[in-house]
Coordinates of C-alpha atoms and ligand atoms in Angstrom, one line a residue:
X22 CA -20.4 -8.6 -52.6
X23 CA -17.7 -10.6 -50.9
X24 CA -18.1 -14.0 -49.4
X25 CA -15.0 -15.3 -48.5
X26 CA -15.2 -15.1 -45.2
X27 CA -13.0 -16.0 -42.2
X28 CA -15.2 -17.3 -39.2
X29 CA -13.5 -18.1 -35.7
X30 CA -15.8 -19.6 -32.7
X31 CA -16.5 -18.6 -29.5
X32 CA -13.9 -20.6 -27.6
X33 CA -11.0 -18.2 -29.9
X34 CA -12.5 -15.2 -28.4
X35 CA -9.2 -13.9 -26.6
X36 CA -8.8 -14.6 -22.9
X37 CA -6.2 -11.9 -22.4
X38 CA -6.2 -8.5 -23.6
X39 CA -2.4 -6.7 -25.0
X40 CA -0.9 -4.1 -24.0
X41 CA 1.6 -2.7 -25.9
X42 CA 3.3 -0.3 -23.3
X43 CA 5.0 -3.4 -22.4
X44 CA 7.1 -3.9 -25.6
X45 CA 7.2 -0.1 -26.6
X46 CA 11.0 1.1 -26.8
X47 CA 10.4 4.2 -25.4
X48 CA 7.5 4.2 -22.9
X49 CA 4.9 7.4 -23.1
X50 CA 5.8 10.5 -20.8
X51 CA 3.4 10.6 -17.4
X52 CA 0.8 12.9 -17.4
X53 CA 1.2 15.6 -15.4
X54 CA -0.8 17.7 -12.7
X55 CA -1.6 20.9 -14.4
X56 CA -0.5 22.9 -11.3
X57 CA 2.3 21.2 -9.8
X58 CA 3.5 19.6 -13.2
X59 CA 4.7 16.6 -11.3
X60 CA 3.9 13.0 -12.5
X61 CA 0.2 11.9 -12.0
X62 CA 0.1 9.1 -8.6
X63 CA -2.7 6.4 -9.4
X64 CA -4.6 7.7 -6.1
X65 CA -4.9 11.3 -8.4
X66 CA -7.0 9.4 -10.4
X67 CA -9.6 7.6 -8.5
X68 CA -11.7 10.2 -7.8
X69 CA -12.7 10.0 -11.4
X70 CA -11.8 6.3 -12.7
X71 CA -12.9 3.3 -11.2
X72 CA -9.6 1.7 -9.4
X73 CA -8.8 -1.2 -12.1
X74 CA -8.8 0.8 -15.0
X75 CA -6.6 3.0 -13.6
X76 CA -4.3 0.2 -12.7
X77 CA -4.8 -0.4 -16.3
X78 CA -4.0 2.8 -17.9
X79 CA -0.7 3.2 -15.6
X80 CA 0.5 -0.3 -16.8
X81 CA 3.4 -0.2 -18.5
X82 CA 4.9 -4.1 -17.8
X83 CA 2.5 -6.5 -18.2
X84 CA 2.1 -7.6 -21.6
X85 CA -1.1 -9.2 -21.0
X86 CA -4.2 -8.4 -18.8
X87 CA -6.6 -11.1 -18.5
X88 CA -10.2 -10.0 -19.8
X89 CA -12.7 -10.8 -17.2
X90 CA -15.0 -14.1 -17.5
X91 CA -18.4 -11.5 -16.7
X92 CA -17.0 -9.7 -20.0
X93 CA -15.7 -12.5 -21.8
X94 CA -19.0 -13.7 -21.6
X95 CA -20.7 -10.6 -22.8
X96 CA -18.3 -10.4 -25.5
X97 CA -20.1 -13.7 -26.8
X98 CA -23.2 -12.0 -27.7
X99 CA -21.4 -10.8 -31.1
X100 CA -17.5 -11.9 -31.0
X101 CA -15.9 -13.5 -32.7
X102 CA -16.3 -10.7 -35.5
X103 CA -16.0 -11.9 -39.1
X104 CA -12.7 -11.3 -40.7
X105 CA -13.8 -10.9 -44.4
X106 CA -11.6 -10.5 -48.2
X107 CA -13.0 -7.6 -50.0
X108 CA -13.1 -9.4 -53.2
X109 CA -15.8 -6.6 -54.2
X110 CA -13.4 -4.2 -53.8
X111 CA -10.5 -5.2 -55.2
X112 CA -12.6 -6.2 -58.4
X113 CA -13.7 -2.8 -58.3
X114 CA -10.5 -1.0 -58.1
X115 CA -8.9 -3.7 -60.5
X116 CA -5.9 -3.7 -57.8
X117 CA -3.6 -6.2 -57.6
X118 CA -3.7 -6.1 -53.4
X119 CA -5.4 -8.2 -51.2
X120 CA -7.7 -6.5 -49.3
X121 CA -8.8 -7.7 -46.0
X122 CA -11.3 -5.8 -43.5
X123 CA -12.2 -7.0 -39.7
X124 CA -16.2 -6.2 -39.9
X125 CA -16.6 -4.5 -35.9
X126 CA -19.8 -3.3 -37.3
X127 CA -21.7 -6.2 -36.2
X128 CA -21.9 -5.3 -32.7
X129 CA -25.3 -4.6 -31.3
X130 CA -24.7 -1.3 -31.3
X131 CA -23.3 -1.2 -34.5
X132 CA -19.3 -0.3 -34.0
X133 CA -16.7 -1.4 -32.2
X134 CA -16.9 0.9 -29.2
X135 CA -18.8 -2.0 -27.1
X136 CA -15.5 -4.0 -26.5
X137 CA -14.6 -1.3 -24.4
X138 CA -17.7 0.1 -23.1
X139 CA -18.7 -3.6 -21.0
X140 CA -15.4 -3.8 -19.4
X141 CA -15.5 -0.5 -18.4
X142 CA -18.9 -1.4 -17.0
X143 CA -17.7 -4.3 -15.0
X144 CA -14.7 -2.9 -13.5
X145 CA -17.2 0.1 -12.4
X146 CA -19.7 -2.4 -10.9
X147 CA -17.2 -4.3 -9.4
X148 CA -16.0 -1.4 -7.8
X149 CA -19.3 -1.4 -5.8
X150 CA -20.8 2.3 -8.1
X151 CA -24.3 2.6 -9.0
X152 CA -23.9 5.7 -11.8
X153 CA -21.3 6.6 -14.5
X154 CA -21.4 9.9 -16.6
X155 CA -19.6 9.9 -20.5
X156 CA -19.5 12.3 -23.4
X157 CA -20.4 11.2 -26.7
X158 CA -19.8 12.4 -30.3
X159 CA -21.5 11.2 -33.0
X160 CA -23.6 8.7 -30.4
X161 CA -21.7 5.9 -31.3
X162 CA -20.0 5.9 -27.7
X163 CA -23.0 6.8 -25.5
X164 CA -25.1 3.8 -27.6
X165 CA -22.0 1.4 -26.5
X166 CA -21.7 2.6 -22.7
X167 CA -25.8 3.1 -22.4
X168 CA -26.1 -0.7 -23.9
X169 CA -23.2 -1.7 -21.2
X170 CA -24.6 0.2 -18.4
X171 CA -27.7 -1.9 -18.8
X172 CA -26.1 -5.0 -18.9
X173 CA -24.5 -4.6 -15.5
X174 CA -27.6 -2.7 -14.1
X175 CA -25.7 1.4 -13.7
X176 CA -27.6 4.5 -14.1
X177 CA -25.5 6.7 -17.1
X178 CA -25.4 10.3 -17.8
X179 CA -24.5 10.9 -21.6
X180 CA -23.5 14.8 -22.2
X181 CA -23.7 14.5 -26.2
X182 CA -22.1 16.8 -28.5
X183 CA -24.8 19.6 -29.9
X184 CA -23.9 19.3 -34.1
X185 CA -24.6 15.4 -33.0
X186 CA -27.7 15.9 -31.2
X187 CA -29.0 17.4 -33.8
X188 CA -27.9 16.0 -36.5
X189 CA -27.9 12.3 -35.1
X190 CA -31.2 11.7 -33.4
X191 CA -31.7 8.1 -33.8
X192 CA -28.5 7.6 -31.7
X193 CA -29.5 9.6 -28.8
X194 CA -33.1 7.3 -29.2
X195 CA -31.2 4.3 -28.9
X196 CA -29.7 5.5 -25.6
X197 CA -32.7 6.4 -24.1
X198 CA -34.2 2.8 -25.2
X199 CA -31.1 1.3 -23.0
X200 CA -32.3 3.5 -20.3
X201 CA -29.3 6.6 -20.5
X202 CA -30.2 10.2 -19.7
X203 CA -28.6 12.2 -22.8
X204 CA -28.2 15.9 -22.1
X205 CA -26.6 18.3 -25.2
X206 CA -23.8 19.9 -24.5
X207 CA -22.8 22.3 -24.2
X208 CA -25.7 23.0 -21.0
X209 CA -26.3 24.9 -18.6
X210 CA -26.1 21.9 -15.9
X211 CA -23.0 22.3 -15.9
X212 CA -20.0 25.3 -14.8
X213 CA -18.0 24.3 -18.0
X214 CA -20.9 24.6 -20.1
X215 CA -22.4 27.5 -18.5
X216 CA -19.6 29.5 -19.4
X217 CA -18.9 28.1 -22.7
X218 CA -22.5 29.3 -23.5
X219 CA -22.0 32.5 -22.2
X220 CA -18.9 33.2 -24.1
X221 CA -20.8 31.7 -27.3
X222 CA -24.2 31.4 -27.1
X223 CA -24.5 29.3 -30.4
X224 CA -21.4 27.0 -30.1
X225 CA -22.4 23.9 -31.3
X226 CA -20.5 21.7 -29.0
X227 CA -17.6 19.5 -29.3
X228 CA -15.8 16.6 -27.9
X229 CA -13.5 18.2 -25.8
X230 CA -16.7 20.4 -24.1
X231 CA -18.8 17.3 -23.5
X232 CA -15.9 16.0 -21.2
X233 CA -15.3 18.7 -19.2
X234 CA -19.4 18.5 -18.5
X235 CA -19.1 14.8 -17.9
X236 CA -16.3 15.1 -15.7
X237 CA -17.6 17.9 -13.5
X238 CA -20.9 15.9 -12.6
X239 CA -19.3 12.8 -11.8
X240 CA -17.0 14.9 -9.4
X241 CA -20.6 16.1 -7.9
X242 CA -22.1 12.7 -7.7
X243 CA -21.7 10.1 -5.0
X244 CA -21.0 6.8 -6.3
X245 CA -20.5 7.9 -9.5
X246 CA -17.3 7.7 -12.0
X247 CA -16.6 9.0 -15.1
X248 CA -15.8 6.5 -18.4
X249 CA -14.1 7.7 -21.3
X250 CA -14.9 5.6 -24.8
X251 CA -11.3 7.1 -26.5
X252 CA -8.0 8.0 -26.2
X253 CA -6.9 6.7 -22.8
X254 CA -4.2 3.6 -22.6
X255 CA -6.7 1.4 -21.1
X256 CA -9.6 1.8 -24.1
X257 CA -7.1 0.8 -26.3
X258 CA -5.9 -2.1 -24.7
X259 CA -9.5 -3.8 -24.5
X260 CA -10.1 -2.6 -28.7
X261 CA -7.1 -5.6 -28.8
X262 CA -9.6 -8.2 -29.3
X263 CA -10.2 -6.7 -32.5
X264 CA -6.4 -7.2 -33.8
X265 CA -5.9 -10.4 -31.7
X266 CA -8.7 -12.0 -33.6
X267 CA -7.5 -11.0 -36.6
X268 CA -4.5 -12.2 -36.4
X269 CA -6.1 -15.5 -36.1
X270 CA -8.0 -14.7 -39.3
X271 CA -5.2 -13.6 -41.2
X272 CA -3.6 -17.4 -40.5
X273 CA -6.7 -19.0 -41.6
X274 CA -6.7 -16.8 -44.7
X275 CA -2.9 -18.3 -45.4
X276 CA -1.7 -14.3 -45.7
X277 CA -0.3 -11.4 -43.4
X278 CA -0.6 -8.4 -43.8
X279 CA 1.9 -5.7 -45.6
X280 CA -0.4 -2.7 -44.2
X281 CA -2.7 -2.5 -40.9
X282 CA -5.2 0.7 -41.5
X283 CA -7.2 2.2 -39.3
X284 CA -9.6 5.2 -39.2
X285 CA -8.0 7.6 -36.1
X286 CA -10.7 9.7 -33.8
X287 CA -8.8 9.4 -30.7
X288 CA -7.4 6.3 -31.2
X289 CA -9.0 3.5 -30.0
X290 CA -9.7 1.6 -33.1
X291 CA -6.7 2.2 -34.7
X292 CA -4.8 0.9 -31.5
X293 CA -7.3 -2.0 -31.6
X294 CA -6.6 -3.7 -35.1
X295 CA -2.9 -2.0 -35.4
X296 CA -1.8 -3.4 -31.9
X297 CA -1.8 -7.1 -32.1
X298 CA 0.4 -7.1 -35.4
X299 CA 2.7 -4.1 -34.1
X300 CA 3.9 -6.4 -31.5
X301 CA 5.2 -8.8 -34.6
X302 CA 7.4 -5.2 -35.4
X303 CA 8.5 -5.0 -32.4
X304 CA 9.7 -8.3 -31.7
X305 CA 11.9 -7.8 -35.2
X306 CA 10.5 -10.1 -37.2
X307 CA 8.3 -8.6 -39.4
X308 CA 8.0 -5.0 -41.5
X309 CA 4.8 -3.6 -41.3
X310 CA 3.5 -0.6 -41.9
X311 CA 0.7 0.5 -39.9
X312 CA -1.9 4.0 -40.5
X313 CA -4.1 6.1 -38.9
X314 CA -6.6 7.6 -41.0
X315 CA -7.5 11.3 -39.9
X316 CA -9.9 13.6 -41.4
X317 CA -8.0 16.5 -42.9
X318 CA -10.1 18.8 -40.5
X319 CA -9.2 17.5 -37.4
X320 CA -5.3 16.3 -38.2
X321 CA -3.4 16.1 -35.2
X322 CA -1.1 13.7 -36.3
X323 CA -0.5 14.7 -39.4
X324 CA -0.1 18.4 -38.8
X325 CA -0.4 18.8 -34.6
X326 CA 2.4 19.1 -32.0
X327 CA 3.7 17.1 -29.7
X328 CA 3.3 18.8 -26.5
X329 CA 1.8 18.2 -23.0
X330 CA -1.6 19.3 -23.5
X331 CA -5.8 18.8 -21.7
X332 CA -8.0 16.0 -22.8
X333 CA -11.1 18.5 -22.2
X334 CA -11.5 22.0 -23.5
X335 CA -12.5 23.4 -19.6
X336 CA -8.3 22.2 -18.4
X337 CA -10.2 19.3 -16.1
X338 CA -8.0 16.4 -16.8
X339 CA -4.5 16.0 -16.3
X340 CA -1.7 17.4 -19.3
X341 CA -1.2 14.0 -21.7
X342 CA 1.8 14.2 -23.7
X343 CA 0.4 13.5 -27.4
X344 CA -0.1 14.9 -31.1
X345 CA -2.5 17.8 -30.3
X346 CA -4.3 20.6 -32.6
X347 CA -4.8 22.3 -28.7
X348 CA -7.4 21.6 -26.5
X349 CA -9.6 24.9 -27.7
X350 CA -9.5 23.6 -31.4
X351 CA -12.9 23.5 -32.4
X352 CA -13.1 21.3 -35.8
X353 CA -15.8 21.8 -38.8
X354 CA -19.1 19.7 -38.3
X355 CA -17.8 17.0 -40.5
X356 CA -20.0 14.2 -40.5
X357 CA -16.9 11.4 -39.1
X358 CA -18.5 13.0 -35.8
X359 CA -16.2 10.8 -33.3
X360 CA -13.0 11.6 -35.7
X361 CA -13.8 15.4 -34.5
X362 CA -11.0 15.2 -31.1
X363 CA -8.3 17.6 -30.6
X364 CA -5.3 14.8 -29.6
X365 CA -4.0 11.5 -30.2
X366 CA -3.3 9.7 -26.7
X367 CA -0.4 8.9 -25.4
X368 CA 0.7 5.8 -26.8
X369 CA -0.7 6.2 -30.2
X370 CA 1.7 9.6 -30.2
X371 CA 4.6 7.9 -28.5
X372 CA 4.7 5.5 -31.3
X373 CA 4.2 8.0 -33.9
X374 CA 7.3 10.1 -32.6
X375 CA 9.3 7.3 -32.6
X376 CA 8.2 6.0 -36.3
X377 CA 6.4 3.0 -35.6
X378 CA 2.9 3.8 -37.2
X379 CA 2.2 6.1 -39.6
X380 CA -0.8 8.4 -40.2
X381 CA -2.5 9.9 -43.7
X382 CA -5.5 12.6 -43.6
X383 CA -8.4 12.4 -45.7
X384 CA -10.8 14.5 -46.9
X385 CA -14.8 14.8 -46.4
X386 CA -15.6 14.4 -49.7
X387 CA -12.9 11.9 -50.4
X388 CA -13.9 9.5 -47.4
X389 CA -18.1 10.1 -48.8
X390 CA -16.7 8.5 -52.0
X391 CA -14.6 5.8 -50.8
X392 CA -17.7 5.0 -48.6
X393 CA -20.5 4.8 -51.8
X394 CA -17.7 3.0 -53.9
X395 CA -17.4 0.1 -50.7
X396 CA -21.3 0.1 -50.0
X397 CA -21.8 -0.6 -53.8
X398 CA -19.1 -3.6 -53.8
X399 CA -19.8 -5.0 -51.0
X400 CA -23.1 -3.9 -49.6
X401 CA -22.4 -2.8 -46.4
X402 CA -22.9 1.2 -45.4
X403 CA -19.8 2.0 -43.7
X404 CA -20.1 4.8 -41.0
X405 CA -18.5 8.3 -41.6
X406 CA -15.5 7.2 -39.3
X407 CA -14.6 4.3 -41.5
X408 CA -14.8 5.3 -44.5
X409 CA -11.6 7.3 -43.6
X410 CA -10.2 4.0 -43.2
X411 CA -11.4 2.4 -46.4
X412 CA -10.6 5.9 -48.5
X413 CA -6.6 5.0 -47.0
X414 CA -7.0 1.2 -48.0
X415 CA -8.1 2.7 -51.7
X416 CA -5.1 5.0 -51.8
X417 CA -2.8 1.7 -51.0
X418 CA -4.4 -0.8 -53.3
X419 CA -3.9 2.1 -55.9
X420 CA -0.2 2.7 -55.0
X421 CA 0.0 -1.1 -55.1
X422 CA -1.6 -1.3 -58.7
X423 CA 0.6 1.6 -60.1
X424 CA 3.9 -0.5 -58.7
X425 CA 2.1 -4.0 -59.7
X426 CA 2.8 -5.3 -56.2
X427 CA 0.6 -8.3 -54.8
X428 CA 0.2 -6.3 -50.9
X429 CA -1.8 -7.3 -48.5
X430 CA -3.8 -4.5 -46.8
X431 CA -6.0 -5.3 -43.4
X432 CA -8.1 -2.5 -41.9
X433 CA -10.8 -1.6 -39.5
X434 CA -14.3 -1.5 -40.7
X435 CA -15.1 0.3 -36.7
X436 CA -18.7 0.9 -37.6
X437 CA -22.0 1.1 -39.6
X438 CA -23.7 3.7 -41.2
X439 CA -27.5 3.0 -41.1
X440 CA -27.9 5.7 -38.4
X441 CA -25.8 7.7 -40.7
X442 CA -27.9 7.9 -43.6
X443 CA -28.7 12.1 -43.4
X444 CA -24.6 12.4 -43.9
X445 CA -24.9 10.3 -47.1
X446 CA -28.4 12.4 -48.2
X447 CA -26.2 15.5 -48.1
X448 CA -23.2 14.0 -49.6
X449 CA -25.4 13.5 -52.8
X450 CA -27.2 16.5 -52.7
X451 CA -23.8 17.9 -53.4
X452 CA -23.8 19.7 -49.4
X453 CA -21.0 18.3 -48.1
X454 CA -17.5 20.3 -48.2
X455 CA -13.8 19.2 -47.5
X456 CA -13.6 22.0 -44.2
X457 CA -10.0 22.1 -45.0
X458 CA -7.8 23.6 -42.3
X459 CA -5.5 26.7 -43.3
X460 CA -2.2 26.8 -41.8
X461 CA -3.5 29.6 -39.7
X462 CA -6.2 28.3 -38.4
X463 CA -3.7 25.3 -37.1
X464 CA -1.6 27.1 -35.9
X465 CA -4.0 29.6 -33.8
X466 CA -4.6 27.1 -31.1
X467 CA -1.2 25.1 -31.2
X468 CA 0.6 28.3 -30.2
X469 CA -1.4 28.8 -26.9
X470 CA -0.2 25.6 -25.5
X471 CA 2.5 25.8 -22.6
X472 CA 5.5 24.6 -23.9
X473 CA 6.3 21.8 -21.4
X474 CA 8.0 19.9 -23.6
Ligands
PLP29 C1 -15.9 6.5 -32.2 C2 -15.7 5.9 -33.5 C3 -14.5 6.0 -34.1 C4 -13.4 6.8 -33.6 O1 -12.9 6.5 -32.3 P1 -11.5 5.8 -32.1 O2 -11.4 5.8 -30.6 O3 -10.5 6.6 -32.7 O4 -11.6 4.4 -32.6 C5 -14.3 5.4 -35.3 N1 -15.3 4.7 -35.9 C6 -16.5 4.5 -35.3 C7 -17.6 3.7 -36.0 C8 -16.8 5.1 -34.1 O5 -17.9 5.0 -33.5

């Protein structure tokens, strides 16, 4: 178990949030409106989003955004987040890195999603709504937004993912305890899910299905707005507190970092730590490398295209440019449940186009036993999702001890696994499987896309 430990206080929570759009060399394409495939305006989107996030998501100047006192404040109940060495681990391994991990798993709801979900929740209530409707994987973003919603007194919707529901119950609990209604999906509330189920009566729901449901009843509620925990510009941009702190830390610890990992669902994590430390890169003055961490199932930047392409499987949201499998890929039930998401958003995939982060894929079984391994050393039970990150740290330290380098590698603890535990049960009754993707399966729903691009 580690103790060396890297503590900020509450008055080094950030004030501003960073958004990297500002400093990218090549800014992301627009999205586009399905029919007319002209640019999205900002007045497209506010049926949907509450006004300031939009704002936020079409940003592409200002470097930083100010992070609300209301949220700031909020942010309090658990931030700063300890920045901790892995001594455990590197003992373990017998590497000759330093190994570094931000611990996000401390939230109250157990992952980093909550840095998101209350400013979400504030712009929403500002905005003068009373409900919000969201989609949610493995739980871990319908705990954050149900937890939120609370906080600033809105009704939520969760449509949750069937494999999840299922397999997850304790997180669909803890959103009914903060007061959410949690529906599986795919239903038959909705016209998305209705034919879905028709089609396949025993589909077991995914990501992409969930936010075609969620979207299509906040379209038929007054008052009511959609939030999205992933993947959009302006969920990555408030994940920045995670790599602003950091870099803090890192100071404090007397080190910077060679590599920035983080574990990759649809980015928002990975944008979070990686951010704050690519904007050293792209001032010039430092080399980093920065990775995503992707489950070998579901590797759209490893293996997708980059093509204008729906962030829902029903065509509901406008095209994104962005590494994609294709919005009718329906991953394996692997446990990383909020890893499971066709594409990469926008900026994430800009970046990656232009070289400026990197990305690795893992396997199940390989992540399972990265994830024993760093609950042994250092007695924390890492959720699915991060143990992709922690298998990638492994593969560097390794890399490191083969060249007899002295690196220093930061990443992303995003989560917990105490809600987790049936995933581990199965991983040592020897259930688990890798669910590796043939090149025909990958290519099956890549090659319906519309070539826009
Ligand atoms: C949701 C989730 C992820 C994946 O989402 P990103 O937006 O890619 O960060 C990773 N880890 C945990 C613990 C999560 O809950």
């Amino acid at each position: 178990m580690s103790t060396k430990k890297f503590l900020l206080e509450e008055k080094d929570i950030p004030t501003a949030w960073y958004n990297v759009a500002a400093d990218m060399p090549n800014k992301p394409l627009p999205p586009l409106h399905p029919g007319t495939k002209q640019p999205v305006s900002a007045e497209d989107f506010y049926p949907l989003f509450a006004k300031e996030l939009v704002h936020q998501e079409m940003n592409m100047t200002d470097k930083w955004i100010e992070i609300p006192d209301e949220v700031r404040e909020l942010y309090k109940v658990w931030r700063p987040t300890p920045l901790v060495r892995a001594t455990g681990l590197e003992k373990a391994l017998d590497t000759p890195a330093h190994i570094y991990f931000k611990n996000e798993s401390v939230s109250p709801v157990g992952s980093h999603k909550l840095n998101s979900a209350l400013a979400q929740a504030y712009y929403c209530k500002k905005e003068g709504l009373t409900n919000l409707t969201t989609e949610t994987g493995a739980g871990q973003w319908g705990a954050a937004m149900a937890y939120a919603a609370k906080a600033f007194g809105l009704e939520l919707a969760v449509y949750m993912v069937k494999v999840s529901y299922n397999q997850k119950p304790y997180r669909r609990s803890i959103m009914q305890t903060f007061g959410a209604q949690v529906v599986a999906s795919p239903s038959m509330s909705t016209k998305a899910g209705k034919k879905i189920l028709t089609d396949n009566p025993t589909y077991q729901g995914s990501l992409g299905t969930a936010i075609s449901e969620a979207i299509e009843l906040a379209m038929a509620t007054p008052n009511c707005k959609y939030v999205l925990g992933s993947v959009l510009n302006h969920v990555c941009l408030h994940q920045t507190v995670i790599g602003l702190e950091a870099e803090k830390q890192m100071e404090m610890a007397g080190e910077y970092p060679d590599i920035v990992i983080g574990c990759f669902g649809g980015g928002s994590n990975f944008s979070g730590i990686s951010f704050p430390f690519l904007r050293h890169k792209l001032e010039g003055n430092k080399a980093i490398r920065i990775i995503a961490a992707e489950p070998a199932s579901c590797p759209k930047l490893t293996r997708g295209t980059f093509q204008y392409d729906f962030g829902d499987e029903a065509g509901y949201t406008p095209m994104l440019p962005m590494f994609t499998l294709g919005h009718t890929f329906a991953p394996a039930h692997i446990h990383a449940g909020g890893l499971r998401y066709h594409g990469g958003g926008t900026i994430v995939s800009q970046l990656r186009k232009d070289g400026l982060v990197e990305a690795v894929d893992v396997k199940q079984l390989t992540t399972f036993e990265a994830a024993t391994l760093f609950a042994r050393v250092e007695g924390i039970i890492p959720a699915p999702e991060s143990a992709h990150a922690i298998a990638a740290a492994i593969i560097e330290a390794e890399q490191a001890k083969k060249e007899g380098k002295q690196k220093v590698i930061l990443f992303n603890l995003s989560g917990h696994g105490l809600i987790d535990m049936a995933a581990y049960d199965q991983y040592f009754a020897d259930e688990l499987v890798n669910d590796d993707l043939s090149d025909a399966d990958l290519v099956k729903n890549i090659n319906k896309l519309e070539k826009i691009i």
